[in-house]
PDB file of C-alpha atoms and ligand atoms in Angstrom:
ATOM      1  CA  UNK A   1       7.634 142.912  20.049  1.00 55.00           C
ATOM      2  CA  UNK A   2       5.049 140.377  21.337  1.00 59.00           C
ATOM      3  CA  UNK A   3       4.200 137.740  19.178  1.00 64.00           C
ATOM      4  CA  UNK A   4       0.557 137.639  18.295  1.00 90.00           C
ATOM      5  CA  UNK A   5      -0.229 134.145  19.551  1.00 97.00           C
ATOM      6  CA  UNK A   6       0.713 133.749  23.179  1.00 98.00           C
ATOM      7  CA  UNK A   7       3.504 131.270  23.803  1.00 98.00           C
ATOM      8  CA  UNK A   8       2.355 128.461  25.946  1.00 99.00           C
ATOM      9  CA  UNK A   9       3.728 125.833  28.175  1.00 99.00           C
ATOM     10  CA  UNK A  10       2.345 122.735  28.931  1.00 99.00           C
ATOM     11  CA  UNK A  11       3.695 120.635  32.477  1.00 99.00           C
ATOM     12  CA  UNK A  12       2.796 117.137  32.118  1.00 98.00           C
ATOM     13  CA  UNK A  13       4.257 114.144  34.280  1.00 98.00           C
ATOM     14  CA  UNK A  14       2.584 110.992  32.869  1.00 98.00           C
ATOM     15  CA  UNK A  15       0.751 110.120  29.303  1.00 98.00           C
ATOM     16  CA  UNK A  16      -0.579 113.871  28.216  1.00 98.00           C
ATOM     17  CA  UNK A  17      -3.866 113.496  26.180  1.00 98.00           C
ATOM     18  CA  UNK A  18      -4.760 116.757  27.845  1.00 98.00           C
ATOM     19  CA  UNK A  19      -1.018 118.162  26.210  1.00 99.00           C
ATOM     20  CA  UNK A  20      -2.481 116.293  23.361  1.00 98.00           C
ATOM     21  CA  UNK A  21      -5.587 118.023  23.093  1.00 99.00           C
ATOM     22  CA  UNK A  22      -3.992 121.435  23.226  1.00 99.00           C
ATOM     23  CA  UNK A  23      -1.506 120.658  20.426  1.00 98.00           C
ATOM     24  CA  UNK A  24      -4.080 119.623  18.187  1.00 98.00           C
ATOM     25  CA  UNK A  25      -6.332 122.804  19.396  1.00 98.00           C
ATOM     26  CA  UNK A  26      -3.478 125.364  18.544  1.00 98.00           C
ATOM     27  CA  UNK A  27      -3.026 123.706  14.833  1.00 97.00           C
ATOM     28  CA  UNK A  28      -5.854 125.569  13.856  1.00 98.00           C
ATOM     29  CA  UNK A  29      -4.757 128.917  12.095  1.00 95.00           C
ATOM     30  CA  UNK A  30      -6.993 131.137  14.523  1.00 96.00           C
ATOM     31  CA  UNK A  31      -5.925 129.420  17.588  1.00 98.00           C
ATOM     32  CA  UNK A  32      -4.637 132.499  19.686  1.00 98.00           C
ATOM     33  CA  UNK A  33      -1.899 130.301  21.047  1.00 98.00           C
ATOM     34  CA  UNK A  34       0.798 128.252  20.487  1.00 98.00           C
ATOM     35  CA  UNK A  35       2.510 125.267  22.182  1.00 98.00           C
ATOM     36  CA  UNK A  36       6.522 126.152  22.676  1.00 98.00           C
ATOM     37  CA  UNK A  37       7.157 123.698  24.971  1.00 99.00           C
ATOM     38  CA  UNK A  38       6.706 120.295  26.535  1.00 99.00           C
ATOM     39  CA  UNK A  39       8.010 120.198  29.940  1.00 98.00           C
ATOM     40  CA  UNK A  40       7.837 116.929  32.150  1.00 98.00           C
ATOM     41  CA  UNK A  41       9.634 116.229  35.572  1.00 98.00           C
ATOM     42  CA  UNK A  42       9.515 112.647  34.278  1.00 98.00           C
ATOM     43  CA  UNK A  43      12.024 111.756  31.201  1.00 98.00           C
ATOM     44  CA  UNK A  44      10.009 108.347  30.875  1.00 98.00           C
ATOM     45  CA  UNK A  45       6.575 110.451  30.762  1.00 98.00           C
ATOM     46  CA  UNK A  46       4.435 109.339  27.663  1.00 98.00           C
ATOM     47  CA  UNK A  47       3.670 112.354  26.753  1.00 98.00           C
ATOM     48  CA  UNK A  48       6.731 113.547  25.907  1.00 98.00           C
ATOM     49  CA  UNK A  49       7.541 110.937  22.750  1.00 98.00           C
ATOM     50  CA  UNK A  50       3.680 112.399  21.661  1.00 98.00           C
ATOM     51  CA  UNK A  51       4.963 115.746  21.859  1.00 98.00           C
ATOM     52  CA  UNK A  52       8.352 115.206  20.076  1.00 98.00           C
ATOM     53  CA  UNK A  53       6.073 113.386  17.159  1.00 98.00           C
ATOM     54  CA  UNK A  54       3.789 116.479  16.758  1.00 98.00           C
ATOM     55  CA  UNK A  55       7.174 118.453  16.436  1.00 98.00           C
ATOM     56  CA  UNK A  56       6.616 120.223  19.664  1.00 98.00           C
ATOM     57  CA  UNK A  57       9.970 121.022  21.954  1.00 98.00           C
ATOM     58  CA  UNK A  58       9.975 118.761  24.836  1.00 98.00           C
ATOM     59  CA  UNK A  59      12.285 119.121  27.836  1.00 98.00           C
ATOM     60  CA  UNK A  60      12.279 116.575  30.940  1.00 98.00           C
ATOM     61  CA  UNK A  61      14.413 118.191  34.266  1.00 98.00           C
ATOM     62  CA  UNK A  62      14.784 115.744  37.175  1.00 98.00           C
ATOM     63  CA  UNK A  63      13.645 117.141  40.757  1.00 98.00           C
ATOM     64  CA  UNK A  64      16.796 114.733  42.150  1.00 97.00           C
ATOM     65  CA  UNK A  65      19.490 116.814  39.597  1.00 98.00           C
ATOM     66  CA  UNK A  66      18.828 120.170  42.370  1.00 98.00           C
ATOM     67  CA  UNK A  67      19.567 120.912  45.706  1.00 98.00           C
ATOM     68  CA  UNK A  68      16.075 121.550  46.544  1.00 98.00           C
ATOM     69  CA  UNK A  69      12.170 122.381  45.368  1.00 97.00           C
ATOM     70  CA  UNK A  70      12.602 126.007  44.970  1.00 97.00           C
ATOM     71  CA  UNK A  71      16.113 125.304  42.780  1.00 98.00           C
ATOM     72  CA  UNK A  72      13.789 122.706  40.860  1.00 98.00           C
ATOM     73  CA  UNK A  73      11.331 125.017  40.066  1.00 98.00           C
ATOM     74  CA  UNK A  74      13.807 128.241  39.633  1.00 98.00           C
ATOM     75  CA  UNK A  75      15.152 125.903  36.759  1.00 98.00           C
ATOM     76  CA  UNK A  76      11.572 124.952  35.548  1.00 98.00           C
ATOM     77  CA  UNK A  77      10.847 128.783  35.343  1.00 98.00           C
ATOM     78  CA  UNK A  78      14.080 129.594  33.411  1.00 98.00           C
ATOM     79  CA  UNK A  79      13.430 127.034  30.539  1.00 98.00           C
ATOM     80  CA  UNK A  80       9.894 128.308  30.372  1.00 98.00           C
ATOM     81  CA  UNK A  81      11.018 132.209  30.345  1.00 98.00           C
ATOM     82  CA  UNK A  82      13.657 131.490  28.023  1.00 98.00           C
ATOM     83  CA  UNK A  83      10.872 130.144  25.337  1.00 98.00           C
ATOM     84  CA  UNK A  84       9.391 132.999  25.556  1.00 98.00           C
ATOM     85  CA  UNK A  85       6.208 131.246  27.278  1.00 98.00           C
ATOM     86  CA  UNK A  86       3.684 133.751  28.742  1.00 98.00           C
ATOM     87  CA  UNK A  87       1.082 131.053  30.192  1.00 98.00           C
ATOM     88  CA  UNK A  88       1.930 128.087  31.407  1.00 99.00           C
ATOM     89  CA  UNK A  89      -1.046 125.048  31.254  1.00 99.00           C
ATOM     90  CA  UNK A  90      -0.549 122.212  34.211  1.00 98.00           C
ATOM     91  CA  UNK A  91      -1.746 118.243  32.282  1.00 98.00           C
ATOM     92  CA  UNK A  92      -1.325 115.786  34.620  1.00 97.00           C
ATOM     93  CA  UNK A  93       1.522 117.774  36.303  1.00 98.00           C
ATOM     94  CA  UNK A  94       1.934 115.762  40.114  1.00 95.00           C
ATOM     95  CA  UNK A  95       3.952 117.614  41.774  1.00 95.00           C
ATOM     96  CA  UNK A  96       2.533 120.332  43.917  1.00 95.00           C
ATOM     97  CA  UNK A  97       4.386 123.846  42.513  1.00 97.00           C
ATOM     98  CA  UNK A  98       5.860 125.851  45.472  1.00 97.00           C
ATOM     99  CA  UNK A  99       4.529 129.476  46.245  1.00 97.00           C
ATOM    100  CA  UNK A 100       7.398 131.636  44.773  1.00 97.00           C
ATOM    101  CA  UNK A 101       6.750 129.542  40.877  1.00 98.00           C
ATOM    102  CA  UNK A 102       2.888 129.737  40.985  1.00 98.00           C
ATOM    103  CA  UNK A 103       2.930 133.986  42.680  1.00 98.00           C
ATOM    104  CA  UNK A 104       5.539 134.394  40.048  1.00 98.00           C
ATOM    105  CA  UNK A 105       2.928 132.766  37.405  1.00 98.00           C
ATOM    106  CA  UNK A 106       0.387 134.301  39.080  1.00 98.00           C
ATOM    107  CA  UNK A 107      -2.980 134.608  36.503  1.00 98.00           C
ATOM    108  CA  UNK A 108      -1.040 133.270  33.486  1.00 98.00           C
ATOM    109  CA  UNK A 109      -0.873 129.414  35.640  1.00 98.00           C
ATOM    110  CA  UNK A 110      -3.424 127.172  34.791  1.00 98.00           C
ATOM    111  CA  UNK A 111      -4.822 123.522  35.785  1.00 98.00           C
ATOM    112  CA  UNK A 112      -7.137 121.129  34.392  1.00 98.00           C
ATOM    113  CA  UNK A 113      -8.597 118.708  37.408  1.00 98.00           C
ATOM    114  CA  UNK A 114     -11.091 115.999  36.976  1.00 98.00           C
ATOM    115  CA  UNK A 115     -14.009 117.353  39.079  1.00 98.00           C
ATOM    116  CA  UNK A 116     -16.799 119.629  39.733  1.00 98.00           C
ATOM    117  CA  UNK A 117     -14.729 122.107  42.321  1.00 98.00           C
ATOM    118  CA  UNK A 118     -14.777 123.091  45.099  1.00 98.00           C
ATOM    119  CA  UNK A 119     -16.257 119.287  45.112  1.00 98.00           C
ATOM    120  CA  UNK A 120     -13.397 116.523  45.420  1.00 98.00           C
ATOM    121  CA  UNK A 121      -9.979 118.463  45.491  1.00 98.00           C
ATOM    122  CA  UNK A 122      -6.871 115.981  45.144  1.00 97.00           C
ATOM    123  CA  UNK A 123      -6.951 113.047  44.461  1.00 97.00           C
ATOM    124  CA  UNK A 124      -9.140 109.394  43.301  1.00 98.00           C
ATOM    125  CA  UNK A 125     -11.838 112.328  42.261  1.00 98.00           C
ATOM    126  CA  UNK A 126     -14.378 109.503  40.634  1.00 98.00           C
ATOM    127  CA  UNK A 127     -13.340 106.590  43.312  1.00 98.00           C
ATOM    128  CA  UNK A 128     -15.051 109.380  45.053  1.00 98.00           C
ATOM    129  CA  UNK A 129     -17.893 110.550  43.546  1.00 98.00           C
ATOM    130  CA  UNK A 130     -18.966 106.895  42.688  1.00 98.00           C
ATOM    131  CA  UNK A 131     -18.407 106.509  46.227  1.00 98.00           C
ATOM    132  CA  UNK A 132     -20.930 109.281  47.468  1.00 98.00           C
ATOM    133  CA  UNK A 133     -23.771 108.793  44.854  1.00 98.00           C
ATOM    134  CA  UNK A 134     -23.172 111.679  42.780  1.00 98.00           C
ATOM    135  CA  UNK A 135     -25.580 112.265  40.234  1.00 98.00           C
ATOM    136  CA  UNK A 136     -23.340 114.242  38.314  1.00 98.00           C
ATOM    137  CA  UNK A 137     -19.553 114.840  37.669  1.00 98.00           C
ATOM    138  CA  UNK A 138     -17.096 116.469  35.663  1.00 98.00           C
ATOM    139  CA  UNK A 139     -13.925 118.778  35.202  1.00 98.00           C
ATOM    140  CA  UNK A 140     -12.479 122.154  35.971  1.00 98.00           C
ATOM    141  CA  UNK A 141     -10.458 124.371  34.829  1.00 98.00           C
ATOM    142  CA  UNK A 142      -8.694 127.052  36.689  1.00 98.00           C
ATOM    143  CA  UNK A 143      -5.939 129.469  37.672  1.00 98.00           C
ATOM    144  CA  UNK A 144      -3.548 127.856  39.898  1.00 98.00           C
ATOM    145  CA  UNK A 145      -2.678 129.898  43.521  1.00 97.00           C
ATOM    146  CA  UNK A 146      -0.717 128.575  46.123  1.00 94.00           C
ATOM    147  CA  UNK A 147      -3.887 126.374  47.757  1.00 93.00           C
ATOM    148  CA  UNK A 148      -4.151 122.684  46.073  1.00 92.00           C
ATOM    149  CA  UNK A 149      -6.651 123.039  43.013  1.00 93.00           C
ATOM    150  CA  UNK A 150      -8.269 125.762  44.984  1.00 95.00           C
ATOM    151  CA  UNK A 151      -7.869 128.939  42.354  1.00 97.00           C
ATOM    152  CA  UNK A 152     -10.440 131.202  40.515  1.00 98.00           C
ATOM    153  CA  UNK A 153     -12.729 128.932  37.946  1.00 98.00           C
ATOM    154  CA  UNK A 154     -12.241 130.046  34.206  1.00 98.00           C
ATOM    155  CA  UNK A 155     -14.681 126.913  33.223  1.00 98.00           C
ATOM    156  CA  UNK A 156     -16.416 123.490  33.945  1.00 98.00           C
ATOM    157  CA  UNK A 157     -18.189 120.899  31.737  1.00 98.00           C
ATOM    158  CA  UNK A 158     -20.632 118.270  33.444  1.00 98.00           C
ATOM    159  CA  UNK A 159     -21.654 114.989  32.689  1.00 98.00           C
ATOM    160  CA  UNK A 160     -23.882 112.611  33.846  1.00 98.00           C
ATOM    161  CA  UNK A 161     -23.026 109.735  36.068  1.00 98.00           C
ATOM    162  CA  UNK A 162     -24.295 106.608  34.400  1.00 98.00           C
ATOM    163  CA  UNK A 163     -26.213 103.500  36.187  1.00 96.00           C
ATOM    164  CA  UNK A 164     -23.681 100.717  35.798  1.00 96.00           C
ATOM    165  CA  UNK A 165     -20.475 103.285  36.070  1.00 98.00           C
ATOM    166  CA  UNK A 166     -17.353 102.439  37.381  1.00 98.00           C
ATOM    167  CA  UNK A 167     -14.275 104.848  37.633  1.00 98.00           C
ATOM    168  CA  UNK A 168     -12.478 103.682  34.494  1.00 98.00           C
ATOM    169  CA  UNK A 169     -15.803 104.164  32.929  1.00 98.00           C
ATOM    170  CA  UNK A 170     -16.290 107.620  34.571  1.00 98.00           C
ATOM    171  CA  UNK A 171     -12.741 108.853  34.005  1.00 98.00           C
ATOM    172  CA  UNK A 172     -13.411 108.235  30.235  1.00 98.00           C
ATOM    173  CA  UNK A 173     -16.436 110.885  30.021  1.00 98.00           C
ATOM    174  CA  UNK A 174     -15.027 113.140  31.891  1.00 98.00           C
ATOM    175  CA  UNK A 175     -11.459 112.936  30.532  1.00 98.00           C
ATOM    176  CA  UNK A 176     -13.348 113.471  27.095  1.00 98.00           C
ATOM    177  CA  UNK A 177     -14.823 116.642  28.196  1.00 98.00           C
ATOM    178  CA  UNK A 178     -11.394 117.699  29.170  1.00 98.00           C
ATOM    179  CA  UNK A 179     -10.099 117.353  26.045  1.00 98.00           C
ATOM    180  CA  UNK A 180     -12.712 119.749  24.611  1.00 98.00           C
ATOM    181  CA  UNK A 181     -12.696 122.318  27.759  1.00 99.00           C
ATOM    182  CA  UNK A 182      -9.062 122.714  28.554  1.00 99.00           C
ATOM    183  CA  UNK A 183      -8.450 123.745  24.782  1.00 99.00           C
ATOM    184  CA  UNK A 184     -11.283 126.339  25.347  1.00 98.00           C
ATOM    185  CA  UNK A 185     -10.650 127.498  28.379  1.00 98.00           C
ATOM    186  CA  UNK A 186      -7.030 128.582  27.503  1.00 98.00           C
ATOM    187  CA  UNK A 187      -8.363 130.266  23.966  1.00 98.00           C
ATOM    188  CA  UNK A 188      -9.992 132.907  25.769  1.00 98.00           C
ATOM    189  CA  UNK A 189      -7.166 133.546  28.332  1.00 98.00           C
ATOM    190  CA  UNK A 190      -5.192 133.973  25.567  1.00 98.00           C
ATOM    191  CA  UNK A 191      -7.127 136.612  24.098  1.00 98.00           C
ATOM    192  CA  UNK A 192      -8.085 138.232  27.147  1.00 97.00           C
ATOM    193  CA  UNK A 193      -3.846 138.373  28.157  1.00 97.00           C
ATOM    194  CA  UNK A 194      -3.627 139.511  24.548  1.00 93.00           C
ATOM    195  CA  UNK A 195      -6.586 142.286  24.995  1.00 93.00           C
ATOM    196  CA  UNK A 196      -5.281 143.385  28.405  1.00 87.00           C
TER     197      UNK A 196
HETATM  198  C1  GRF B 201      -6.402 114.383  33.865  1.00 62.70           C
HETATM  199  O1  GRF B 201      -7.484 113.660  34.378  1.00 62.70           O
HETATM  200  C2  GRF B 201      -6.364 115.752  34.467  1.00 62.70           C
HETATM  201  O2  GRF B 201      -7.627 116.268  34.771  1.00 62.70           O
HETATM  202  C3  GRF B 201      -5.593 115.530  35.739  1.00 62.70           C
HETATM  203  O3  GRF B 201      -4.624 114.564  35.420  1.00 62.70           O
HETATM  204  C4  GRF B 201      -5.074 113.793  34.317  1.00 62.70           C
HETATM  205  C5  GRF B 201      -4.028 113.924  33.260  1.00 62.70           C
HETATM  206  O4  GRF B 201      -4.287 113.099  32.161  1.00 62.70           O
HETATM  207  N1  GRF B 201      -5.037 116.759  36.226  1.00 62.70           N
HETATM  208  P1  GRF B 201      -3.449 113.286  30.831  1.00 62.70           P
HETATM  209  O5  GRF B 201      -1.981 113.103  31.194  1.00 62.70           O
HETATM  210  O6  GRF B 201      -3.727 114.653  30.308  1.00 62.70           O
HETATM  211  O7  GRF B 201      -3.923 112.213  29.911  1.00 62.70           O
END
């Protein structure tokens, strides 16, 4: 039988306040999903002693312990599968997934990334913005497909650039925002993979 909140893993590599965000989210009694695993391909990440201290399962596999990227991420899958997890949420995950892990995750793989897409794929996203004027800025998230933080939009959240703003100033709006969409956005794919 399916459990009636969707198992959910969350890929981090560094400090996790989005894996943060999402823990606290699925406390809630009516959350319509639940956090079964911490997974980092960094055993020093940050986020994984937060994890551990919210009483969350955390695992850490090395990319150097297989032969290659697709054994790497054949292992990543199994640990996932083998929690039961039926979406799996990218937070600071820096490693770009091969095509045989994210077609195999294919509309259950999701990604939070700090900017208004299509605008400022990759990379130094408010280094960027700053850099071109924007008046405005903000985060996305999305389904992941095999093109870099190029899949289908579930939602976006805006904020202003400020006179005065520099990145670390910029990050913090929009990485506040995140907190509050990426919690969202994965509530209703949850119910909709739970309606389906
Ligand atoms: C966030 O800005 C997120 O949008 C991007 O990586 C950063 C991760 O931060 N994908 P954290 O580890 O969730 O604090």
């Amino acid at each position: 039988m399916v459990s009636a909140r969707v198992k959910v893993g969350v890929m981090i590599s560094g400090r996790g306040s989005n894996m943060a965000a999402l823990i606290e989210a699925s406390r809630a009694p009516d959350y319509p999903a639940e956090i079964a695993l911490v997974l980092s391909n960094k055993a020093d990440a940050p986020g994984l002693a937060v994890a551990a201290a919210a009483d969350v399962e955390t695992l850490a596999l090395s990319a150097k312990a297989y032969a290659d990227k697709d054994a790497f991420e054949a292992a990543l899958d199994a640990a996932l599968k083998a929690r039961g997890v039926e979406i799996v949420c990218l937070a600071g995950y820096m490693r770009i997934l091969g095509r045989a892990f994210v077609e195999g995750w294919s509309g259950r793989l999701v990604n939070i990334h700090p900017s208004l897409l299509p605008l400022y794929k990759g990379l130094h996203t408010h280094e960027r913005a700053l850099a071109d004027g924007a008046r405005e800025h903000g985060c996305t998230v999305h389904l992941v497909t095999p093109e870099l933080d190029d899949g289908p939009i579930l939602a976006q959240a805006r904020v202003p650039v400020l006179a005065g703003d520099d990145p670390d100033r910029l990050a913090a709006r929009v990485l506040a925002e995140e907190h509050r969409l990426y919690p969202a956005a994965l509530a209703e794919l949850a119910r909709r993979l739970r309606a389906a």
